[in-house]
Every structure is written in C-alpha cells, then in structure tokens.
Amino acid sequence: MAMLNTGDILETIKMIQEENLDIRTITMGISLIDCIDSDIDRACDKIYEKMMRRAENLVKTGEDIEKQYGIPIINKRISVTPIAIVAAATKQSPVKFAKTLQRVAEGTGVNYIGGYSALVHKGFSAGDKELIESIPEALAETTNVCSSVNVGSTKAGINMDAVAMMGKIIRQASEKTKNDHCFGAAKIVVFCNAPEDNPFMAGAFHGVGEYDTEINVGVSGPGVVRAALSKHPDANISEIADVIKKTAFKITRMGQLVGTEASKRLGVPFGIVDLSLAPTPAVGDSVAHILEEIGLESCGAHGTTACLALLNDAVKKGGVMASSHVGGLSGAFIPVSEDAGMIDAVNRGALTLEKLEAMTAVCSVGLDMIVVPGDTSADTISAIIADEAAIGMVNSKTTAVRVIPAIGMKEGETLEFGGLFGSGPVMKVSGFSASKFISRGGRIPAPLQSLKN
C-alpha cells in the first residue's frame, strides 16, 4: 500500500473528531455446529466453553486497536450458528441456549450476541417452531441476546405461515418487556434474503457456509459523507455521486485496516467489511441529513427515494474498491429511532411508514426501528412484514423489519430507549385490516427471476 501523505492522515483525524467517524462493530462469528448434543445441558456447556475460548480476547483486542490507531470501535459483538439448528437435537425449550449466550456476553464483555435465530424461508424443520415460539421469553430474560428469523428469499418465495407467526411473536416480545421500553421487540429482526455474514445487530447470525470462526467488520460514517457534501453546495448530481464514492472509499479503507488487524491479532480469518452507513442518535451522524444535504427540504419529501438510491449505489461503488471482501448488507441503514434526522422528519410530518417502505426498495435493509401504536394488531404487523419481504424477494435484495409496538402508547407519542437506540416517535399505521390475507397461510411462490439456473 502506498504511503499515506500527511493530508490524508489529518483528514482522517478530522473525520473521527468532528464528523462522528467510527467503526460501528467488530463481530466475531462462531460456529456452534460442533457443540450440538441431544443433552441440552451438555450442549450449553460446550457452547459456553467454545465461545469463551474463541472470544476471550475480542473486547481487549478491539480496545487495543482503538488505542493504537485512534479509531473508535463502538461495539464488539459475537454472532453464532442459528440456535434453531443447535436446538433441533434436544427436545427441550431453547431458552436455556439464550441464557448460555447471555452468560457468554457477560463473561466476554461483548455488547450483543446475535443468532437466536431460525431460517424458515421455505418451511419449518426440527427445532424451528420451538425456537420462534420461545423468542419473547428468551429476549425478556436476557439483556444482550438478539434474535432474527428469515421468512423469505428470492429462491424460495415467502413462508406466510412464518410471517403470521412473527406478527404475534413481536407483539408478545413487546408485551413481555413493556416495563423496559418494549425493548424485546427492538432485538428481533424479520428478514427476507438474510445474509450469512452480517455483522450488524439485531440481525447477525453465523451462516453454515462460513468459516468455523471469523471476524466481520461494520463501518459507519453518515456524518463524514454529509460533511464532504457540504463542501460542494453547487455540484451537479454526477459530482455529488463522485464525492460520496470517494468518501465511502476512505471510510471503508479504515474498516479494512481494522478487520485485517483484528484478524491477525486474534488468529481468526477475516470475513468481510459491511459498508453500510449506520447512523447513531448523535447529532450530525444521520442518513436523513445526507439526503437533506443533497437538496431535500426534509427527508420524506418527494425525491427522497431517488436521493437514497444515489447514496446507496455510490457507497457500494466506493466501498467495493477499498476492501478485499465486501458482504453483509452494505448500503445505508434508515432506522427511525437511531437517526436524529429521521426522528425530526417523522415529527414534522414529512416521513410516513408508506414513504419509508418505498425507500427500502432502493436501500440496504428495510423498516428498521419503527415504533407503532401499542394496539396495532399482530395481523397488521405480519402484513407489514409481508410487504417488506415482497420488496426483498422481487428485487433479489435483503429486506428486514424491526417494528416495536409501544404498549399503551398512541400515534404522536415518543418511546424513549436511550443509548445507541435513541427514541422512537410512534408512527401512524393504516387502520384497514389484512387479517383474511394473513390467516390464509401457505407460501407466496418464488418470483420468475428466481429461475436463474
């Protein structure tokens, strides 16, 4: 690699100090396939032992890299083999596995462990239904465990039985944690086309096609992109795309550096860099503000989808050049509660659920951290999931839903989470029912574009 000049170094320091540049997460993926046992206690012991051994230095290594390079690494996390696969061999409630993961989180000091998950895009196999039904209890009884369920894919279509289940599960998770800001639901993601190497929570799990143990890195940096654009107030759209591309290259280069370094120090293969621009509630670290910098009065105005498409594509093009392996979700996250600009846009009436859904057609994830009224029915939540999964399935992309029914709250109120999760304005949901559609069950067949062989 060519020597960096002083200008580049100073620019990076400015990005970190003034523009909220950080590495959002170093996530260690750990396979639990070799821990499977028909005796649940033995399986839990093996899981605890393997994870503690593999991840014992994860947090310290992250902190050492932070000190050496002056790069903030906000989260250190672990993702594991979908627990439904591990739990299939036992005939007991999988909640024990969640509690084991919680012990590992406490023992290693990581922020979150992802993988209390099931992959049911075509149908349920042994252990899947039991795991899904145990999610509300598992998340209510743990603090750092995250859950995801993949209900559809371009190849398989959409499992509507699973979609119907997930509406109920999300409501139950909120009800079980209503004294804790309904936080259970904030730790559940429902996917279509879930990637196996995503380092971001709550959707991370360690796919069966991955290394036994690996390091994946998620970068961040909406503030940096916005600051770069503010220096070009009169640029045309082609020039704007170019500025974003060059900025994404610089941000991702840092992710590549951290990933390579962590992989070397931990003696674990380096998987991927996820290029996603991940906002935080910090002022000046918002994807909505980038769209406004491009020229919208408010995020949610007509033109928002086009600006987001431009941003997402330029981020990918710049990031791919900067990293040896790119994966995960790689685009721009548009969570409402975690993005100060999105929260403002909802509060001023510029951004609705329908507009957010349109934005997800060109974005990397989907309806993320959306707070809905507490009396929203399970069927309506399922219908929101079905719509989002359909966008993912037809466009051969990952989409996801993370909605939080705010028990006891109405549209216009605000659910406060605090920390990285920010606060969520309760958004308006259509009052018209989709119950008949959801109750039919069955599968939405895979679209024609799945026949690519």
Short mmCIF file of C-alpha atoms in Angstrom, two decimals:
data_model
loop_
_atom_site.label_atom_id
_atom_site.label_comp_id
_atom_site.label_asym_id
_atom_site.label_seq_id
_atom_site.Cartn_x
_atom_site.Cartn_y
_atom_site.Cartn_z
CA MET A 1 0.00 0.00 0.00
CA ALA A 2 1.34 3.43 -0.94
CA MET A 3 2.48 5.68 1.91
CA LEU A 4 -0.26 7.92 3.23
CA ASN A 5 0.52 11.60 3.00
CA THR A 6 0.09 13.98 5.93
CA GLY A 7 -3.05 15.50 4.39
CA ASP A 8 -4.79 12.11 4.35
CA ILE A 9 -3.88 11.45 7.98
CA LEU A 10 -5.11 14.85 9.13
CA GLU A 11 -8.31 14.38 7.15
CA THR A 12 -8.98 11.06 8.90
CA ILE A 13 -8.34 12.63 12.32
CA LYS A 14 -10.86 15.35 11.48
CA MET A 15 -13.40 12.72 10.38
CA ILE A 16 -13.04 10.97 13.74
CA GLN A 17 -13.03 14.07 15.93
CA GLU A 18 -15.63 16.25 14.21
CA GLU A 19 -17.72 14.08 11.93
CA ASN A 20 -18.52 11.00 14.09
CA LEU A 21 -16.50 8.55 12.02
CA ASP A 22 -16.24 5.23 13.78
CA ILE A 23 -16.09 1.51 13.27
CA ARG A 24 -19.58 0.52 14.34
CA THR A 25 -18.69 -3.05 15.15
CA ILE A 26 -16.18 -5.86 15.12
CA THR A 27 -18.27 -9.02 15.11
CA MET A 28 -16.77 -12.46 15.67
CA GLY A 29 -18.77 -15.21 14.00
CA ILE A 30 -18.52 -18.55 15.82
CA SER A 31 -19.89 -21.85 14.51
CA LEU A 32 -21.71 -23.96 17.10
CA ILE A 33 -22.20 -26.98 14.83
CA ASP A 34 -19.61 -28.98 16.78
CA CYS A 35 -21.45 -28.20 20.05
CA ILE A 36 -24.68 -29.96 19.06
CA ASP A 37 -25.77 -32.54 21.62
CA SER A 38 -29.07 -34.25 22.42
CA ASP A 39 -28.46 -33.40 26.10
CA ILE A 40 -29.25 -29.68 26.35
CA ASP A 41 -27.04 -29.11 29.40
CA ARG A 42 -24.06 -30.71 27.69
CA ALA A 43 -24.74 -28.67 24.55
CA CYS A 44 -24.85 -25.46 26.62
CA ASP A 45 -21.58 -26.35 28.38
CA LYS A 46 -19.86 -26.95 25.04
CA ILE A 47 -21.22 -23.67 23.65
CA TYR A 48 -20.07 -21.71 26.69
CA GLU A 49 -16.62 -23.28 26.62
CA LYS A 50 -16.07 -22.76 22.88
CA MET A 51 -17.36 -19.19 22.79
CA MET A 52 -15.39 -18.12 25.88
CA ARG A 53 -12.23 -19.64 24.41
CA ARG A 54 -12.65 -18.06 20.97
CA ALA A 55 -13.83 -14.64 22.12
CA GLU A 56 -11.91 -14.19 25.38
CA ASN A 57 -9.66 -11.51 23.82
CA LEU A 58 -12.17 -9.96 21.44
CA VAL A 59 -13.03 -6.91 23.53
CA LYS A 60 -9.43 -6.28 24.60
CA THR A 61 -8.18 -6.60 21.01
CA GLY A 62 -10.79 -4.09 19.87
CA GLU A 63 -9.70 -1.69 22.60
CA ASP A 64 -6.00 -2.15 21.74
CA ILE A 65 -6.67 -1.34 18.08
CA GLU A 66 -8.69 1.70 19.15
CA LYS A 67 -5.74 2.97 21.23
CA GLN A 68 -3.10 2.22 18.62
CA TYR A 69 -4.89 3.86 15.67
CA GLY A 70 -7.13 6.34 17.47
CA ILE A 71 -10.17 4.87 15.73
CA PRO A 72 -13.28 4.47 17.91
CA ILE A 73 -14.76 0.95 17.72
CA ILE A 74 -18.21 1.32 19.22
CA ASN A 75 -19.32 -2.32 19.56
CA LYS A 76 -17.66 -5.67 19.98
CA ARG A 77 -20.11 -8.44 19.20
CA ILE A 78 -20.49 -12.15 18.52
CA SER A 79 -22.73 -13.95 16.05
CA VAL A 80 -23.43 -17.67 16.25
CA THR A 81 -24.94 -20.50 14.21
CA PRO A 82 -28.75 -20.10 14.20
CA ILE A 83 -29.75 -21.60 17.54
CA ALA A 84 -32.73 -23.41 15.94
CA ILE A 85 -30.19 -25.70 14.23
CA VAL A 86 -28.40 -26.41 17.52
CA ALA A 87 -31.67 -26.80 19.45
CA ALA A 88 -33.11 -29.31 16.95
CA ALA A 89 -31.14 -32.15 18.59
CA THR A 90 -32.70 -31.53 22.01
CA LYS A 91 -36.35 -31.84 22.88
CA GLN A 92 -36.42 -29.02 25.41
CA SER A 93 -37.17 -25.30 25.44
CA PRO A 94 -34.35 -23.47 23.66
CA VAL A 95 -34.46 -20.62 26.24
CA LYS A 96 -31.55 -22.37 28.03
CA PHE A 97 -29.41 -21.58 24.99
CA ALA A 98 -30.35 -17.89 25.21
CA LYS A 99 -29.31 -17.85 28.86
CA THR A 100 -25.99 -19.51 27.95
CA LEU A 101 -25.39 -16.81 25.31
CA GLN A 102 -26.18 -14.19 27.96
CA ARG A 103 -23.53 -15.72 30.25
CA VAL A 104 -21.03 -15.56 27.38
CA ALA A 105 -21.89 -11.89 26.77
CA GLU A 106 -21.24 -11.15 30.45
CA GLY A 107 -18.07 -13.26 30.52
CA THR A 108 -16.51 -11.75 27.39
CA GLY A 109 -17.82 -8.19 27.82
CA VAL A 110 -19.32 -8.03 24.30
CA ASN A 111 -22.26 -5.70 23.67
CA TYR A 112 -24.53 -8.13 21.84
CA ILE A 113 -24.71 -11.73 20.70
CA GLY A 114 -26.78 -12.43 17.59
CA GLY A 115 -28.04 -15.77 16.40
CA TYR A 116 -31.07 -16.70 18.49
CA SER A 117 -32.39 -17.32 15.02
CA ALA A 118 -34.29 -19.60 12.67
CA LEU A 119 -34.18 -19.83 8.87
CA VAL A 120 -37.64 -20.78 7.67
CA HIS A 121 -37.92 -19.12 4.26
CA LYS A 122 -39.36 -22.30 2.71
CA GLY A 123 -40.69 -24.22 5.69
CA PHE A 124 -40.10 -25.32 9.27
CA SER A 125 -37.65 -28.08 10.12
CA ALA A 126 -36.96 -29.65 13.53
CA GLY A 127 -36.43 -27.01 16.22
CA ASP A 128 -37.62 -24.01 14.16
CA LYS A 129 -41.14 -23.57 15.56
CA GLU A 130 -39.95 -24.19 19.13
CA LEU A 131 -37.28 -21.56 18.74
CA ILE A 132 -39.62 -18.96 17.22
CA GLU A 133 -42.24 -19.53 19.93
CA SER A 134 -39.58 -19.10 22.64
CA ILE A 135 -38.28 -15.75 21.33
CA PRO A 136 -40.41 -13.44 23.56
CA GLU A 137 -39.39 -15.30 26.72
CA ALA A 138 -35.73 -15.61 25.67
CA LEU A 139 -35.45 -11.87 24.96
CA ALA A 140 -37.32 -10.87 28.12
CA GLU A 141 -34.95 -12.96 30.25
CA THR A 142 -31.68 -11.80 28.63
CA THR A 143 -30.22 -8.37 28.01
CA ASN A 144 -27.62 -8.84 25.28
CA VAL A 145 -29.11 -11.57 23.09
CA CYS A 146 -30.61 -10.73 19.68
CA SER A 147 -32.95 -12.72 17.53
CA SER A 148 -33.70 -12.97 13.80
CA VAL A 149 -35.94 -15.06 11.60
CA ASN A 150 -35.62 -15.36 7.82
CA VAL A 151 -39.13 -15.78 6.38
CA GLY A 152 -38.50 -15.39 2.67
CA SER A 153 -35.99 -15.43 -0.16
CA THR A 154 -35.90 -14.80 -3.89
CA LYS A 155 -35.22 -18.52 -4.44
CA ALA A 156 -37.89 -19.89 -2.09
CA GLY A 157 -40.68 -17.29 -2.00
CA ILE A 158 -42.26 -16.17 1.29
CA ASN A 159 -43.34 -18.54 4.08
CA MET A 160 -46.64 -16.90 5.05
CA ASP A 161 -47.14 -19.27 8.00
CA ALA A 162 -43.90 -17.88 9.45
CA VAL A 163 -44.97 -14.32 8.60
CA ALA A 164 -48.23 -14.86 10.53
CA MET A 165 -46.29 -16.26 13.50
CA MET A 166 -43.86 -13.34 13.60
CA GLY A 167 -46.61 -10.72 13.97
CA LYS A 168 -47.73 -12.47 17.14
CA ILE A 169 -44.18 -13.04 18.40
CA ILE A 170 -43.25 -9.35 18.01
CA ARG A 171 -46.37 -8.28 19.93
CA GLN A 172 -45.62 -10.79 22.71
CA ALA A 173 -42.00 -9.63 22.91
CA SER A 174 -43.20 -6.05 23.40
CA GLU A 175 -45.79 -7.05 25.99
CA LYS A 176 -43.27 -9.10 27.98
CA THR A 177 -40.89 -6.10 28.12
CA LYS A 178 -43.43 -3.27 28.40
CA ASN A 179 -41.81 -2.10 31.63
CA ASP A 180 -38.48 -1.89 29.83
CA HIS A 181 -39.45 0.36 26.86
CA CYS A 182 -40.82 -2.71 24.96
CA PHE A 183 -37.19 -3.44 24.28
CA GLY A 184 -37.73 -7.13 23.49
CA ALA A 185 -39.16 -6.21 20.09
CA ALA A 186 -36.15 -3.99 19.34
CA LYS A 187 -33.97 -7.10 19.41
CA ILE A 188 -35.95 -9.03 16.76
CA VAL A 189 -35.41 -8.71 13.01
CA VAL A 190 -37.55 -10.48 10.41
CA PHE A 191 -35.64 -10.94 7.15
CA CYS A 192 -36.12 -11.79 3.54
CA ASN A 193 -32.82 -12.88 1.89
CA ALA A 194 -30.87 -12.70 5.18
CA PRO A 195 -27.09 -12.64 4.59
CA GLU A 196 -24.95 -15.19 6.47
CA ASP A 197 -22.12 -12.79 7.30
CA ASN A 198 -23.91 -9.65 8.51
CA PRO A 199 -22.03 -8.08 11.47
CA PHE A 200 -24.88 -5.75 12.47
CA MET A 201 -27.42 -6.41 15.22
CA ALA A 202 -30.07 -7.40 15.76
CA GLY A 203 -29.87 -9.44 12.56
CA ALA A 204 -26.44 -11.04 12.83
CA PHE A 205 -26.09 -14.81 12.75
CA HIS A 206 -23.23 -17.04 11.64
CA GLY A 207 -24.25 -18.88 8.48
CA VAL A 208 -23.46 -22.54 7.87
CA GLY A 209 -21.39 -21.64 4.80
CA GLU A 210 -18.92 -19.53 6.78
CA TYR A 211 -15.54 -20.29 8.41
CA ASP A 212 -15.61 -22.01 11.81
CA THR A 213 -14.67 -18.66 13.38
CA GLU A 214 -14.20 -15.35 11.59
CA ILE A 215 -14.09 -11.59 12.03
CA ASN A 216 -16.54 -9.32 10.20
CA VAL A 217 -16.39 -5.54 10.46
CA GLY A 218 -19.17 -2.96 10.08
CA VAL A 219 -18.15 0.60 9.30
CA SER A 220 -20.17 3.73 9.83
CA GLY A 221 -19.87 7.38 8.89
CA PRO A 222 -23.00 9.25 7.71
CA GLY A 223 -21.56 12.39 9.34
CA VAL A 224 -18.45 12.17 7.18
CA VAL A 225 -20.47 11.87 3.97
CA ARG A 226 -22.62 14.82 4.93
CA ALA A 227 -19.57 16.95 5.80
CA ALA A 228 -17.97 16.07 2.44
CA LEU A 229 -21.13 17.07 0.55
CA SER A 230 -21.44 20.37 2.44
CA LYS A 231 -18.18 21.46 0.78
CA HIS A 232 -19.86 21.18 -2.65
CA PRO A 233 -23.04 23.28 -2.42
CA ASP A 234 -23.28 23.86 -6.19
CA ALA A 235 -22.20 20.45 -7.51
CA ASN A 236 -24.41 18.63 -10.00
CA ILE A 237 -25.71 15.13 -9.29
CA SER A 238 -22.88 13.32 -11.11
CA GLU A 239 -20.36 15.24 -8.99
CA ILE A 240 -22.35 14.50 -5.81
CA ALA A 241 -22.20 10.77 -6.61
CA ASP A 242 -18.45 11.09 -7.09
CA VAL A 243 -17.93 12.85 -3.74
CA ILE A 244 -19.93 10.13 -1.94
CA LYS A 245 -17.97 7.40 -3.73
CA LYS A 246 -14.59 8.86 -2.76
CA THR A 247 -15.71 9.39 0.83
CA ALA A 248 -17.06 5.84 1.10
CA PHE A 249 -13.69 4.59 -0.16
CA LYS A 250 -11.88 6.38 2.67
CA ILE A 251 -14.33 5.18 5.33
CA THR A 252 -14.17 1.56 4.15
CA ARG A 253 -10.37 1.63 3.94
CA MET A 254 -10.40 2.13 7.67
CA GLY A 255 -12.75 -0.83 8.12
CA GLN A 256 -10.43 -2.99 6.06
CA LEU A 257 -7.47 -1.91 8.22
CA VAL A 258 -9.28 -2.70 11.48
CA GLY A 259 -10.59 -6.04 10.17
CA THR A 260 -7.17 -7.17 8.93
CA GLU A 261 -5.53 -6.11 12.18
CA ALA A 262 -8.15 -7.81 14.40
CA SER A 263 -7.96 -10.98 12.33
CA LYS A 264 -4.16 -11.08 12.69
CA ARG A 265 -4.18 -10.46 16.45
CA LEU A 266 -6.95 -12.95 17.18
CA GLY A 267 -5.62 -15.59 14.80
CA VAL A 268 -9.01 -15.86 13.10
CA PRO A 269 -9.77 -15.44 9.36
CA PHE A 270 -11.05 -12.04 8.18
CA GLY A 271 -14.50 -12.43 6.63
CA ILE A 272 -15.97 -9.23 5.23
CA VAL A 273 -16.37 -5.50 5.63
CA ASP A 274 -20.00 -4.38 5.64
CA LEU A 275 -20.04 -0.96 4.00
CA SER A 276 -23.38 0.15 5.47
CA LEU A 277 -23.66 3.77 6.58
CA ALA A 278 -25.04 3.15 10.08
CA PRO A 279 -26.40 6.26 11.81
CA THR A 280 -26.48 6.94 15.54
CA PRO A 281 -28.70 9.27 17.56
CA ALA A 282 -25.71 11.65 17.85
CA VAL A 283 -26.35 14.99 16.19
CA GLY A 284 -24.53 15.10 12.85
CA ASP A 285 -24.49 11.33 12.31
CA SER A 286 -27.66 10.91 10.28
CA VAL A 287 -28.52 9.39 6.89
CA ALA A 288 -31.57 11.70 6.70
CA HIS A 289 -29.24 14.71 6.90
CA ILE A 290 -27.22 13.41 3.93
CA LEU A 291 -30.40 13.33 1.84
CA GLU A 292 -31.22 16.85 3.01
CA GLU A 293 -27.67 17.98 2.14
CA ILE A 294 -28.26 16.67 -1.41
CA GLY A 295 -31.16 19.11 -1.63
CA LEU A 296 -34.37 17.99 0.07
CA GLU A 297 -36.11 20.34 2.50
CA SER A 298 -36.84 17.29 4.64
CA CYS A 299 -36.21 13.59 4.40
CA GLY A 300 -39.55 12.12 3.26
CA ALA A 301 -40.20 14.83 0.67
CA HIS A 302 -40.79 13.70 -2.91
CA GLY A 303 -37.33 12.96 -4.29
CA THR A 304 -36.24 11.08 -1.15
CA THR A 305 -36.23 7.65 -2.82
CA ALA A 306 -34.13 8.95 -5.72
CA CYS A 307 -31.59 10.61 -3.40
CA LEU A 308 -31.35 7.43 -1.31
CA ALA A 309 -30.81 5.29 -4.45
CA LEU A 310 -27.96 7.59 -5.46
CA LEU A 311 -26.43 7.44 -1.98
CA ASN A 312 -26.72 3.66 -1.63
CA ASP A 313 -25.17 2.97 -5.03
CA ALA A 314 -22.27 5.42 -4.56
CA VAL A 315 -21.50 3.93 -1.12
CA LYS A 316 -21.27 0.45 -2.65
CA LYS A 317 -19.10 1.58 -5.58
CA GLY A 318 -16.63 3.43 -3.36
CA GLY A 319 -16.54 0.74 -0.70
CA VAL A 320 -16.00 -2.22 -3.00
CA MET A 321 -12.73 -0.69 -4.22
CA ALA A 322 -11.46 -0.25 -0.69
CA SER A 323 -11.91 -3.75 0.66
CA SER A 324 -10.79 -7.22 -0.35
CA HIS A 325 -14.11 -8.81 0.65
CA VAL A 326 -17.37 -6.93 0.97
CA GLY A 327 -20.53 -8.54 2.39
CA GLY A 328 -23.29 -8.29 4.94
CA LEU A 329 -25.87 -5.70 3.97
CA SER A 330 -23.61 -2.99 2.53
CA GLY A 331 -25.71 0.08 1.83
CA ALA A 332 -27.35 2.69 4.03
CA PHE A 333 -29.38 1.94 7.13
CA ILE A 334 -32.53 4.00 7.58
CA PRO A 335 -33.66 3.23 11.14
CA VAL A 336 -36.04 5.79 12.55
CA SER A 337 -35.25 5.73 16.27
CA GLU A 338 -31.46 5.65 15.81
CA ASP A 339 -31.24 8.61 13.43
CA ALA A 340 -31.82 12.17 14.69
CA GLY A 341 -32.74 13.42 11.19
CA MET A 342 -35.29 10.62 10.64
CA ILE A 343 -36.91 11.33 14.02
CA ASP A 344 -37.23 15.03 13.10
CA ALA A 345 -38.70 14.12 9.70
CA VAL A 346 -41.38 11.93 11.31
CA ASN A 347 -42.17 14.56 13.93
CA ARG A 348 -42.64 17.28 11.33
CA GLY A 349 -44.98 15.05 9.32
CA ALA A 350 -42.65 14.68 6.34
CA LEU A 351 -41.92 10.98 6.71
CA THR A 352 -44.60 8.28 6.86
CA LEU A 353 -44.48 4.49 7.03
CA GLU A 354 -45.53 4.30 3.36
CA LYS A 355 -42.66 6.55 2.27
CA LEU A 356 -40.20 4.53 4.35
CA GLU A 357 -41.41 1.38 2.63
CA ALA A 358 -40.81 2.98 -0.78
CA MET A 359 -37.29 3.97 0.33
CA THR A 360 -36.49 0.39 1.27
CA ALA A 361 -36.87 -0.65 -2.37
CA VAL A 362 -33.54 1.09 -3.10
CA CYS A 363 -31.87 0.75 0.28
CA SER A 364 -29.95 -1.89 2.14
CA VAL A 365 -32.30 -3.07 4.81
CA GLY A 366 -35.88 -2.11 5.42
CA LEU A 367 -38.28 -0.85 8.05
CA ASP A 368 -35.83 -0.59 10.91
CA MET A 369 -36.60 0.52 14.49
CA ILE A 370 -40.10 1.69 13.65
CA VAL A 371 -42.33 2.32 16.67
CA VAL A 372 -46.03 1.63 16.06
CA PRO A 373 -49.08 2.22 18.30
CA GLY A 374 -49.48 -0.26 21.16
CA ASP A 375 -52.85 -1.50 19.89
CA THR A 376 -51.50 -2.46 16.43
CA SER A 377 -52.75 -6.00 15.78
CA ALA A 378 -50.48 -8.99 15.19
CA ASP A 379 -52.02 -9.36 11.71
CA THR A 380 -51.13 -5.79 10.79
CA ILE A 381 -47.52 -6.37 11.92
CA SER A 382 -47.49 -9.56 9.82
CA ALA A 383 -48.81 -7.62 6.83
CA ILE A 384 -46.04 -5.01 7.23
CA ILE A 385 -43.53 -7.90 7.28
CA ALA A 386 -45.14 -9.45 4.16
CA ASP A 387 -44.91 -6.17 2.22
CA GLU A 388 -41.27 -5.70 3.11
CA ALA A 389 -40.40 -9.34 2.34
CA ALA A 390 -42.09 -8.95 -1.06
CA ILE A 391 -39.83 -6.00 -1.90
CA GLY A 392 -36.79 -8.07 -0.96
CA MET A 393 -37.94 -11.18 -2.79
CA VAL A 394 -38.81 -9.45 -6.07
CA ASN A 395 -35.72 -7.23 -6.10
CA SER A 396 -33.28 -10.00 -5.07
CA LYS A 397 -32.09 -7.98 -2.09
CA THR A 398 -32.09 -8.17 1.68
CA THR A 399 -35.02 -6.51 3.40
CA ALA A 400 -35.88 -6.61 7.07
CA VAL A 401 -38.48 -5.46 9.54
CA ARG A 402 -37.84 -4.37 13.10
CA VAL A 403 -41.04 -2.85 14.49
CA ILE A 404 -41.77 -2.12 18.12
CA PRO A 405 -45.41 -1.98 19.23
CA ALA A 406 -45.30 0.61 22.03
CA ILE A 407 -47.68 -0.97 24.53
CA GLY A 408 -50.05 1.64 25.96
CA MET A 409 -48.90 4.39 23.58
CA LYS A 410 -50.63 6.19 20.71
CA GLU A 411 -49.55 7.82 17.48
CA GLY A 412 -47.61 11.04 18.13
CA GLU A 413 -46.13 9.93 21.47
CA THR A 414 -42.45 9.02 21.83
CA LEU A 415 -40.89 5.82 23.13
CA GLU A 416 -37.51 6.56 24.75
CA PHE A 417 -34.87 3.83 24.52
CA GLY A 418 -31.71 5.78 25.40
CA GLY A 419 -28.16 4.96 24.28
CA LEU A 420 -27.48 3.75 20.76
CA PHE A 421 -31.18 3.05 20.20
CA GLY A 422 -32.29 6.67 20.67
CA SER A 423 -36.01 7.40 20.84
CA GLY A 424 -38.84 6.46 18.51
CA PRO A 425 -41.85 8.56 17.58
CA VAL A 426 -44.96 6.35 17.44
CA MET A 427 -45.89 6.27 13.74
CA LYS A 428 -49.30 6.08 12.09
CA VAL A 429 -50.30 2.63 10.82
CA SER A 430 -53.17 2.01 8.38
CA GLY A 431 -56.39 1.18 10.23
CA PHE A 432 -57.58 -1.18 7.49
CA SER A 433 -57.25 -4.90 8.14
CA ALA A 434 -55.25 -7.57 6.28
CA SER A 435 -56.41 -10.38 8.61
CA LYS A 436 -58.04 -12.52 5.92
CA PHE A 437 -54.86 -12.42 3.80
CA ILE A 438 -52.61 -13.29 6.75
CA SER A 439 -54.87 -16.09 8.01
CA ARG A 440 -54.75 -17.97 4.68
CA GLY A 441 -51.24 -19.31 5.39
CA GLY A 442 -49.25 -21.18 2.77
CA ARG A 443 -46.44 -19.74 0.68
CA ILE A 444 -46.06 -16.90 -1.79
CA PRO A 445 -44.30 -18.70 -4.67
CA ALA A 446 -40.81 -17.62 -5.69
CA PRO A 447 -40.85 -14.97 -8.43
CA LEU A 448 -39.84 -15.69 -12.03
CA GLN A 449 -36.45 -14.03 -11.52
CA SER A 450 -35.54 -16.83 -9.10
CA LEU A 451 -35.17 -19.15 -12.09
CA LYS A 452 -31.64 -18.11 -12.94
CA ASN A 453 -30.09 -21.54 -13.45
#
